[in-house]
Short mmCIF file of C-alpha atoms in Angstrom, two decimals:
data_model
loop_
_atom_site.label_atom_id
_atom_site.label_comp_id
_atom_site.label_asym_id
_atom_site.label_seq_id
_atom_site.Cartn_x
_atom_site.Cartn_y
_atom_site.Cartn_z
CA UNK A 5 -29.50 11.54 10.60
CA UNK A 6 -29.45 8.53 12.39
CA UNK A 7 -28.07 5.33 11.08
CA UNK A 8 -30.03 2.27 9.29
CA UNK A 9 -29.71 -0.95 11.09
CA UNK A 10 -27.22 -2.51 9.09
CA UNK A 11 -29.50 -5.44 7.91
CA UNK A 12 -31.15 -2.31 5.80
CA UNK A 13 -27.98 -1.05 4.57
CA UNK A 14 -25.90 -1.80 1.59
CA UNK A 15 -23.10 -3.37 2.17
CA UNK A 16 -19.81 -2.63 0.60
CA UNK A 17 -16.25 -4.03 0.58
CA UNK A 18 -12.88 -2.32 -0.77
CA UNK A 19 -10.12 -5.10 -1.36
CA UNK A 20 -6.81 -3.54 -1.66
CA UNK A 21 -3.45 -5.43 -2.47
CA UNK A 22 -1.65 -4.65 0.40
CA UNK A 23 -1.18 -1.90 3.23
CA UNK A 24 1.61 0.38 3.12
CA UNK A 25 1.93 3.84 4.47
CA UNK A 26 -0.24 5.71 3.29
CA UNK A 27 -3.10 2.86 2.83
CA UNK A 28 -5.47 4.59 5.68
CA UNK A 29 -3.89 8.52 5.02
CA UNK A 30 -6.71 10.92 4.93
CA UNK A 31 -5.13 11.77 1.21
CA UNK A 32 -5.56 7.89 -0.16
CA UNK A 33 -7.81 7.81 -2.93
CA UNK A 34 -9.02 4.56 -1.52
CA UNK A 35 -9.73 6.28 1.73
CA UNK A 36 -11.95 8.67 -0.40
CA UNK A 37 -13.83 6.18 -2.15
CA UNK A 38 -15.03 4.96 1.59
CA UNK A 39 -16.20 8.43 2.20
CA UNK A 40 -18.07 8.66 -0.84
CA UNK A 41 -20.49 6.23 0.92
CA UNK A 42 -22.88 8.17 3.62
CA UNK A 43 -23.21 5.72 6.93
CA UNK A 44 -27.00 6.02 7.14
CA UNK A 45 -27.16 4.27 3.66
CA UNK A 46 -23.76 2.20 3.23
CA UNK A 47 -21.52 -0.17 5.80
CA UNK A 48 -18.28 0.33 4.39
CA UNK A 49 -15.40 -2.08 4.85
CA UNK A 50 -11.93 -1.88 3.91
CA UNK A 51 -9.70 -5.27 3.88
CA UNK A 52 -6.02 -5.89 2.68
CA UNK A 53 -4.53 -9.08 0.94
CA UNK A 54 -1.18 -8.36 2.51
CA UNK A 55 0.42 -6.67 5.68
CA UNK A 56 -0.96 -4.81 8.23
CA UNK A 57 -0.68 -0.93 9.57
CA UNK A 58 1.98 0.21 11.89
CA UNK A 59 1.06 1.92 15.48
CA UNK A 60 1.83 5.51 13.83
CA UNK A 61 -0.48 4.94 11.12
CA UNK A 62 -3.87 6.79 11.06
CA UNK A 63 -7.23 5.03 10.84
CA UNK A 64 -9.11 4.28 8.66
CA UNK A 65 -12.57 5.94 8.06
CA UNK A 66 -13.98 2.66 6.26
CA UNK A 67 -16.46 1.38 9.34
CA UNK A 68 -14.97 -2.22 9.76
CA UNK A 69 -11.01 -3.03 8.58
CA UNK A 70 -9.83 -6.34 8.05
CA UNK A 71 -6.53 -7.42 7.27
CA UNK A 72 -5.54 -11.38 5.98
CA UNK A 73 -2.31 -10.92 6.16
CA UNK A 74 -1.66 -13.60 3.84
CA UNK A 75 2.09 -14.46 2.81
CA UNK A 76 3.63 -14.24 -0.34
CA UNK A 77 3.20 -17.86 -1.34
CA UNK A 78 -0.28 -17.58 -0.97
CA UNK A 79 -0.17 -14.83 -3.91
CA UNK A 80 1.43 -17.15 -6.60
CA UNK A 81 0.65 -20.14 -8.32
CA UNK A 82 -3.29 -21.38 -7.88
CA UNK A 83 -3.75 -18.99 -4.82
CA UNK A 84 -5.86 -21.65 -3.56
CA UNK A 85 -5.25 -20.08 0.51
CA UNK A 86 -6.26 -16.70 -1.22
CA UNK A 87 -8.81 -17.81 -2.67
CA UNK A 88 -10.64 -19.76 -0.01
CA UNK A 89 -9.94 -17.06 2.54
CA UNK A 90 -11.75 -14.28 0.29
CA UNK A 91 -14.63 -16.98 -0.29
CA UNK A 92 -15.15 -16.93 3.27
CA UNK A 93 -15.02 -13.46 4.11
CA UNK A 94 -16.92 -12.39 1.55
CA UNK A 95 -19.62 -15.30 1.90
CA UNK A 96 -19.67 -14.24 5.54
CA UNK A 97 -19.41 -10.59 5.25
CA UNK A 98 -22.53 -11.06 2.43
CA UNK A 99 -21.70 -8.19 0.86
CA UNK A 100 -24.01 -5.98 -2.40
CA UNK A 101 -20.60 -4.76 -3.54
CA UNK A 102 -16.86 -5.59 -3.89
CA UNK A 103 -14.71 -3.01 -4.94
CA UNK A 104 -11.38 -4.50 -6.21
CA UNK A 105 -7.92 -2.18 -6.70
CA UNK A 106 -5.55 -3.33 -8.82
CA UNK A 107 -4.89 -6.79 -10.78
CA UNK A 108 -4.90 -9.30 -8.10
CA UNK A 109 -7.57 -8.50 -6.01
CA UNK A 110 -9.62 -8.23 -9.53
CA UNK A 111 -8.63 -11.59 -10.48
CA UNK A 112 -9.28 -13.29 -7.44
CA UNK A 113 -12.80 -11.84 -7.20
CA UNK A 114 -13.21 -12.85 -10.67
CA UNK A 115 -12.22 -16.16 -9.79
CA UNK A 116 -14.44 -16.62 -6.78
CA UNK A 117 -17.47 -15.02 -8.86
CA UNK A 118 -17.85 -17.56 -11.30
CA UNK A 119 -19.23 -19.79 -8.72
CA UNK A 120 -20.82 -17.57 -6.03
CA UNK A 121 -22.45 -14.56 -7.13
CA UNK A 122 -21.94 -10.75 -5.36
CA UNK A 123 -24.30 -8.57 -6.95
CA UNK A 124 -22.06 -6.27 -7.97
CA UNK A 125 -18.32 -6.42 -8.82
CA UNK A 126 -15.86 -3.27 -9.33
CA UNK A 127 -12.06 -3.79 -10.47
CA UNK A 128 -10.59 -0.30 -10.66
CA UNK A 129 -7.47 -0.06 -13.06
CA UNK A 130 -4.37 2.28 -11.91
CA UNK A 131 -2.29 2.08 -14.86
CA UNK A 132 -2.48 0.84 -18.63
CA UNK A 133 -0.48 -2.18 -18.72
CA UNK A 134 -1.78 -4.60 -16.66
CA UNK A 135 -3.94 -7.25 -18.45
CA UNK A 136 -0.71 -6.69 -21.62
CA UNK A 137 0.24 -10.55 -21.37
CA UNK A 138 -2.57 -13.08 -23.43
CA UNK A 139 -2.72 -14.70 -20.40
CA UNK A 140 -4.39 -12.23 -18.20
CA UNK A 141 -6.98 -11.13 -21.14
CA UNK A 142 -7.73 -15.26 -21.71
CA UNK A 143 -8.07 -15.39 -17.64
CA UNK A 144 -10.41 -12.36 -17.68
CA UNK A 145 -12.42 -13.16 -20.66
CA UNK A 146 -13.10 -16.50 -19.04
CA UNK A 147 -14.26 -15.14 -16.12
CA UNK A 148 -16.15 -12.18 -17.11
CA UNK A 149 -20.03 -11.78 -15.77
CA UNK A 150 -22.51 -9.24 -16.48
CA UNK A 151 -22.62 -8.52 -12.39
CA UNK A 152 -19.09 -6.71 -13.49
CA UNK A 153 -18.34 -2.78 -14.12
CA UNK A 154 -14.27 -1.27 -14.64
CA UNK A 155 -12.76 1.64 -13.94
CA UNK A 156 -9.90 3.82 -15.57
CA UNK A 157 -7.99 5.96 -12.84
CA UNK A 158 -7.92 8.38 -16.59
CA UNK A 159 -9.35 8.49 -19.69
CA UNK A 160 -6.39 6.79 -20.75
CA UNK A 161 -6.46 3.88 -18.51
CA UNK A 162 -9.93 3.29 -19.57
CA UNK A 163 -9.45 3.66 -23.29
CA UNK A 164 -6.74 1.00 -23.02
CA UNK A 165 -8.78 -1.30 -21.42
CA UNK A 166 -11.77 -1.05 -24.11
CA UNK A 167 -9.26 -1.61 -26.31
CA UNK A 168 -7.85 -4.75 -25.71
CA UNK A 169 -10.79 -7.16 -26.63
CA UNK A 170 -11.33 -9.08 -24.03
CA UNK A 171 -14.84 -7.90 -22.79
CA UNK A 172 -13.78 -4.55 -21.45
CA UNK A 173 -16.21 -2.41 -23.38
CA UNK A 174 -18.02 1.54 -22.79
CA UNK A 175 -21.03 -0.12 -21.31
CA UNK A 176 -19.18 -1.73 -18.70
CA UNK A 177 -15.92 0.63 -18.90
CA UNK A 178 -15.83 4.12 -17.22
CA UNK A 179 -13.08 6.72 -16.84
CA UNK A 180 -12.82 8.48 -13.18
CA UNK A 181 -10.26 10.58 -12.99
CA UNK A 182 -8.54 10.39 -10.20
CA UNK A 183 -8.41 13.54 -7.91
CA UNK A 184 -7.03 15.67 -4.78
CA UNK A 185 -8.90 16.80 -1.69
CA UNK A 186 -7.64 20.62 -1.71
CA UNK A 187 -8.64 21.69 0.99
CA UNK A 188 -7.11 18.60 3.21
CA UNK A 189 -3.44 19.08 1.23
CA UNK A 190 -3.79 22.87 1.56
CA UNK A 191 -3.58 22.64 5.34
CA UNK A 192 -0.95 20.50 5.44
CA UNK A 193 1.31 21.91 3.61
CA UNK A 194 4.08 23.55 5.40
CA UNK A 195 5.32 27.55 4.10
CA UNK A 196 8.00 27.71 1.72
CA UNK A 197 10.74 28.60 4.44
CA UNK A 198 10.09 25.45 6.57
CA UNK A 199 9.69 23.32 3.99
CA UNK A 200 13.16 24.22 2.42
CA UNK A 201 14.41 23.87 6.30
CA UNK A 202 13.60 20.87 6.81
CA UNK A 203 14.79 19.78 3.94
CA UNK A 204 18.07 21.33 4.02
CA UNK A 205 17.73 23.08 0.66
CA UNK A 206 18.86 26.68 0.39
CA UNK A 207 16.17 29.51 0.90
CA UNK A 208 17.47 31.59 -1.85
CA UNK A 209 17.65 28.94 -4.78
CA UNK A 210 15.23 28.44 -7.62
CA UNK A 211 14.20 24.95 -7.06
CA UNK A 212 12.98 22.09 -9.50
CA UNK A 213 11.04 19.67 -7.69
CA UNK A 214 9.88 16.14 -7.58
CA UNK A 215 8.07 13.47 -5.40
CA UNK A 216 8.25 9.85 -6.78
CA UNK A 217 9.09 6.08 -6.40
CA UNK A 218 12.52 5.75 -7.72
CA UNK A 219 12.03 3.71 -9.98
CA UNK A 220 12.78 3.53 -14.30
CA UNK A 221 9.41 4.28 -15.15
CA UNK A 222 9.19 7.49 -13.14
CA UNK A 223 11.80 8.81 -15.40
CA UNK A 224 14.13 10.17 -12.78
CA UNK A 225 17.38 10.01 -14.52
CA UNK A 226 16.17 12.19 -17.80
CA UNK A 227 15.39 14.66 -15.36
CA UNK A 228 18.74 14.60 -13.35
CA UNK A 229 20.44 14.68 -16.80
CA UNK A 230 18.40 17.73 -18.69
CA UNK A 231 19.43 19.64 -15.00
CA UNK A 232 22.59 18.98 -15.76
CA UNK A 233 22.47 20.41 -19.37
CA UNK A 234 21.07 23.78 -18.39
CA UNK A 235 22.87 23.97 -15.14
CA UNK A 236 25.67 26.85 -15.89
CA UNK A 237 23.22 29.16 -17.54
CA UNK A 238 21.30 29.03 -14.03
CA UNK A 239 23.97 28.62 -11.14
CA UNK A 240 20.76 29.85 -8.69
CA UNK A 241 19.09 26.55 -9.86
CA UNK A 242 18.77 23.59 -7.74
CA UNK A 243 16.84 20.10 -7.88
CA UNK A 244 15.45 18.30 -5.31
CA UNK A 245 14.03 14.77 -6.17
CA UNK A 246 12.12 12.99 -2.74
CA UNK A 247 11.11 8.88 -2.90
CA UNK A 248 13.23 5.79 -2.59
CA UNK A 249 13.55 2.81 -4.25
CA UNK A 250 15.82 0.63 -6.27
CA UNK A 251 16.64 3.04 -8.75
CA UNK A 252 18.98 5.64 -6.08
CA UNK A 253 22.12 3.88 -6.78
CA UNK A 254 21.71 4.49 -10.63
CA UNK A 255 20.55 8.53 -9.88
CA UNK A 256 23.65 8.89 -7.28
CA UNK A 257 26.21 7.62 -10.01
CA UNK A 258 24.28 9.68 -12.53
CA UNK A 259 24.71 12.90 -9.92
CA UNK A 260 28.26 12.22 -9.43
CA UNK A 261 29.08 11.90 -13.20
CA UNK A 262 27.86 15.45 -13.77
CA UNK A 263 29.48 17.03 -10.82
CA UNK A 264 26.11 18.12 -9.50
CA UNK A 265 26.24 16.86 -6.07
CA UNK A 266 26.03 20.04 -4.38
CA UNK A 267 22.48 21.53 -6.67
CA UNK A 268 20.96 18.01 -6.87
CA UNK A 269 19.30 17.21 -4.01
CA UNK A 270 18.33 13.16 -3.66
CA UNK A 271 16.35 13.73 -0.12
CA UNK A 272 14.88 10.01 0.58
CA UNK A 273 11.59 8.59 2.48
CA UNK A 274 9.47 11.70 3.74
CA UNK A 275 6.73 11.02 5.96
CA UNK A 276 3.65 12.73 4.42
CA UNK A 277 6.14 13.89 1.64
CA UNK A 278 3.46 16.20 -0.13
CA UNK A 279 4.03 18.49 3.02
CA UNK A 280 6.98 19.53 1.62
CA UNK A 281 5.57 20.60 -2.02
CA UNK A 282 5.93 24.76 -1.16
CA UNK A 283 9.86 23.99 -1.21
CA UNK A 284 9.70 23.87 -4.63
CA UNK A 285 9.50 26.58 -7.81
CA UNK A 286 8.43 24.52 -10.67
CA UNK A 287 7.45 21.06 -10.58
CA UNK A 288 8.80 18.17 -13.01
CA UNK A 289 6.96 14.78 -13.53
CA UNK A 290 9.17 12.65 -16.29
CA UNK A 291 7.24 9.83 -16.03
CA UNK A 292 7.63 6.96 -18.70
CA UNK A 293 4.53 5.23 -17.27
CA UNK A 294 1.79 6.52 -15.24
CA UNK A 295 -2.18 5.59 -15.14
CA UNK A 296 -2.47 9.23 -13.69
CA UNK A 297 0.25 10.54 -11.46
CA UNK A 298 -1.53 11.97 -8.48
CA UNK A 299 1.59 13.70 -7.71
CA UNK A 300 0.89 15.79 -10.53
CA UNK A 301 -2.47 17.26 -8.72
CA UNK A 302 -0.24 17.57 -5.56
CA UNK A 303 2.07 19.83 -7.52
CA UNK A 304 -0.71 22.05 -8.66
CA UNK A 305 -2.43 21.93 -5.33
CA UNK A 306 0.89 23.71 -4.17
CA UNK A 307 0.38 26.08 -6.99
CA UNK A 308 3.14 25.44 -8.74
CA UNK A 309 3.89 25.56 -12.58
CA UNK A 310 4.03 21.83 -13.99
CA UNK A 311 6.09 20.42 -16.33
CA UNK A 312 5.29 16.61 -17.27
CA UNK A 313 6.12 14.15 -19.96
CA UNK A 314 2.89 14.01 -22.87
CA UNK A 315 2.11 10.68 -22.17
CA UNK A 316 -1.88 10.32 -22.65
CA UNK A 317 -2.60 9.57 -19.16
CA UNK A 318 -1.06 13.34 -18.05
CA UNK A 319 -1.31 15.28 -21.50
CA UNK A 320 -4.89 16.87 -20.76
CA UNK A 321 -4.32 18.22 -17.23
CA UNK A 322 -1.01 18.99 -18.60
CA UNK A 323 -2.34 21.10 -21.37
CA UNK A 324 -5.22 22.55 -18.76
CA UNK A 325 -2.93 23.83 -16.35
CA UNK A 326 -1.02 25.54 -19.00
CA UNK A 327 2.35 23.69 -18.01
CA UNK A 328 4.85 22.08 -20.73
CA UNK A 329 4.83 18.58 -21.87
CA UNK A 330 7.91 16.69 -23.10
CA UNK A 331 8.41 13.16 -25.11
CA UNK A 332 9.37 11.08 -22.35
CA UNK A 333 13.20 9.58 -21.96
CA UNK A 334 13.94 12.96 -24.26
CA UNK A 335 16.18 14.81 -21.69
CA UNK A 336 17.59 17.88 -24.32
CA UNK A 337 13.17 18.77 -24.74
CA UNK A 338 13.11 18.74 -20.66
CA UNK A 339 16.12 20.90 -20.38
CA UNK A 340 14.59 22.97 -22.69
CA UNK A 341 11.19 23.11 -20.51
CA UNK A 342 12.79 23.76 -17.19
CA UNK A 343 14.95 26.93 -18.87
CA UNK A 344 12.08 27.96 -20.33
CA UNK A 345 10.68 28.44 -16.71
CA UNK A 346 13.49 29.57 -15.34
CA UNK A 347 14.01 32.48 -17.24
CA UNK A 348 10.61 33.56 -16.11
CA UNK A 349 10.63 36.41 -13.16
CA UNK A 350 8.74 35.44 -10.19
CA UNK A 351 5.87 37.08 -10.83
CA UNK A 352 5.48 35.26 -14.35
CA UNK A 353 6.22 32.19 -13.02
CA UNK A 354 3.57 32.49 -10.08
CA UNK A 355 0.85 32.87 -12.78
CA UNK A 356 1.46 29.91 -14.44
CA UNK A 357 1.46 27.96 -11.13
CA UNK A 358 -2.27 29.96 -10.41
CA UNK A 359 -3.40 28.96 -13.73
CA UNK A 360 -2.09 25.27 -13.05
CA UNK A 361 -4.38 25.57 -9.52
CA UNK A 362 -7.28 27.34 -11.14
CA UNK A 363 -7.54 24.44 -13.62
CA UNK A 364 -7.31 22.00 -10.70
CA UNK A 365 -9.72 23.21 -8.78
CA UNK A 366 -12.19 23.08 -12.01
CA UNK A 367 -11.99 19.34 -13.18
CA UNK A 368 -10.19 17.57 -10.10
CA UNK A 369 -12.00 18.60 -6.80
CA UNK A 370 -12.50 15.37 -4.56
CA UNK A 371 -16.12 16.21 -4.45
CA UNK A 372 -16.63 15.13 -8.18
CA UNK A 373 -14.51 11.85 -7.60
CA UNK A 374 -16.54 10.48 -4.31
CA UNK A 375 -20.15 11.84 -6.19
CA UNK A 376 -18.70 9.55 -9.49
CA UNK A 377 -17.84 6.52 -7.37
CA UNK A 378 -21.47 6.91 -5.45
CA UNK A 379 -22.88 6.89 -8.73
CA UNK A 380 -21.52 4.21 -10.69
CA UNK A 381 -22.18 1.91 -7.38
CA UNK A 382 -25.46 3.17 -7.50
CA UNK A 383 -26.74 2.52 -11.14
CA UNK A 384 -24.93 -0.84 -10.97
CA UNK A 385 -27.21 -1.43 -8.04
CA UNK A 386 -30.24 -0.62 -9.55
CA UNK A 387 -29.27 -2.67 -12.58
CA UNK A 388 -29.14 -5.49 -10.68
CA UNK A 389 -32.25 -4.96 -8.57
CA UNK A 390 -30.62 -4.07 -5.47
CA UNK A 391 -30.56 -0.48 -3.76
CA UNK A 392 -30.20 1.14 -0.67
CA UNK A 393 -34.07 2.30 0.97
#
């Protein structure tokens, strides 16, 4: 089908934060929103507050990308340089609909909106947390318009937001969960034996494994320290744990108090890290905080038995997949979960990471995210008298 002139076509933006890198990865959820939006109906544009792509990055598939490359300073206080530099683009760019990621590009959109109108405005909420402070609900209350629809990256994220009282609400509130695209992590997965190469892990060990920021609230440290209360009753045992951030030193000391320096594995920055998922046996998520870890449908995707903290945002896939929750920070429950595996044979154990794909493939296929995103846009659209011929 041939494309609409784009004077007949709606016109959509995506405002992200800033781009890192994995911002135009075929995997990015963002990247998935864009091509949720046929070309013969919707010009698509992706933009970034901050930074810009390497030369080793892939493209994007968003039509146009724009990048303001603004500098930190313009991202505190009044914002007035932000501000006025969205205004113009998006006055220019005169686009139906502005979908926002995150707090700041929400706000600022916000801002802008109370004085010039886009027909439709989307702020899409990663985590629970983020309007917590008085001052962000005040802000948002202040600035809400009826031109304005939310979404929860979980059922969680979205029952948070109804429930702070500040104009979120289930008429303008939704829940999409987020979601994997199987078929596109499938094939780039690498076998179990180069994985585990690569990696420099040995072939023959039963590994626990884990892709994450390091950071608190990913829970690292519990995990490292339930390892290392079950680790003499399964010498074949290993853990692997790949991500950086400022949480290594604190996971290295932890490591080295234990004695485990030669079964726990702290592997780093991986390019495309999810590649790597078939190293692993089991896989742990001891998150603290999450909106919904994606890394938790990577896991599955690699068919492997999950194990995750029962924290509402991951308790129902959790439960679905047949895996084992855990309080979170509770590292004598988690040592208990990862035995509990480990004293499975391999066939056993292989079952629960089929049932753990089986329920994947049922609620979290990437088709049913893009067809949600398509039609919230689209009945937002229509509610505002505007719609694609």
């Amino acid at each position: 089908m041939s494309e609409k002139p784009i004077s007949q076509r709606i016109r959509i933006l995506q405002l992200q934060p800033e781009c890192h890198d994995r911002s135009h990865d075929p995997t990015d959820l963002a990247e998935q929103i864009v091509a949720a939006f046929p070309r013969d109906r919707y010009e698509v544009t992706s933009a970034f507050l901050q930074g810009r792509p390497t030369p080793d990055q892939p493209k994007s598939c968003a039509e146009h990308v724009h990048y303001f490359e603004l500098p930190d300073r313009a991202m505190r206080g009044l914002r007035l340089g932000a501000l006025h530099a969205l205004w113009r683009y998006c006055r220019a760019g005169k686009f139906d609909v502005v979908i926002c990621n995150r707090y700041k590009p929400v706000n600022l959109l916000m801002t802008i909106n109370r004085w010039w109108r886009i027909p439709v405005c989307i702020g899409i909420s990663h985590i629970s947390g983020e309007y917590d402070t008085f001052q962000r609900r005040r802000r948002f209350a202040a600035s809400l318009r009826p031109n304005w629809r939310f979404v929860g990256v979980s059922p969680a994220v979205r029952d948070y937001l109804t429930g702070l009282g500040c104009g979120f609400a289930r008429d303008n509130t939704v829940a999409i969960t987020n979601a994997i695209d199987i078929k596109l992590v499938e094939d780039m997965l690498l076998h179990r034996e180069e994985a585990r190469a690569e990696l420099g892990l040995p072939q023959e060990a039963r590994l626990i494994g884990t892709i994450g920021r390091l950071t608190p609230a990913k829970g690292h440290v519990y995990l490292i320290r339930a390892f290392a209360a079950m680790a003499t009753r399964y010498p074949d045992a290993h853990l692997a744990i790949i991500g950086e951030g400022r949480e290594e030193a604190v996971l290295r000391e932890t490591v080295a108090q234990h004695g485990l320096a030669d079964r726990i594995h702290l592997l780093g920055w991986r390019t495309r890290a999810m590649r790597y998922i078939r190293a692993f046996d089991i896989w742990a998520m001891p998150s603290l905080v999450e909106g919904f870890a994606r890394a938790l449908l990577e896991g599955a995707c690699g068919r492997l038995p999950v194990i995750a903290s029962d924290i509402p945002a991951m308790q129902t896939f959790v439960d679905g997949a047949g895996g084992i929750s855990v309080p979170p920070e509770d590292a004598d429950a988690l040592a208990a979960a990862l035995a509990q595996y480990l004293g499975l044979d391999e066939k056993a154990l292989r079952r629960k990471g089929e049932q753990a794909y089986a329920y994947l493939e049922a609620h979290h296929t990437i088709e049913q995210y893009r067809a949600a995103y398509r039609a919230l846009v689209e009945q937002a659209l229509a509610a505002h008298g505007v719609m694609a011929e």
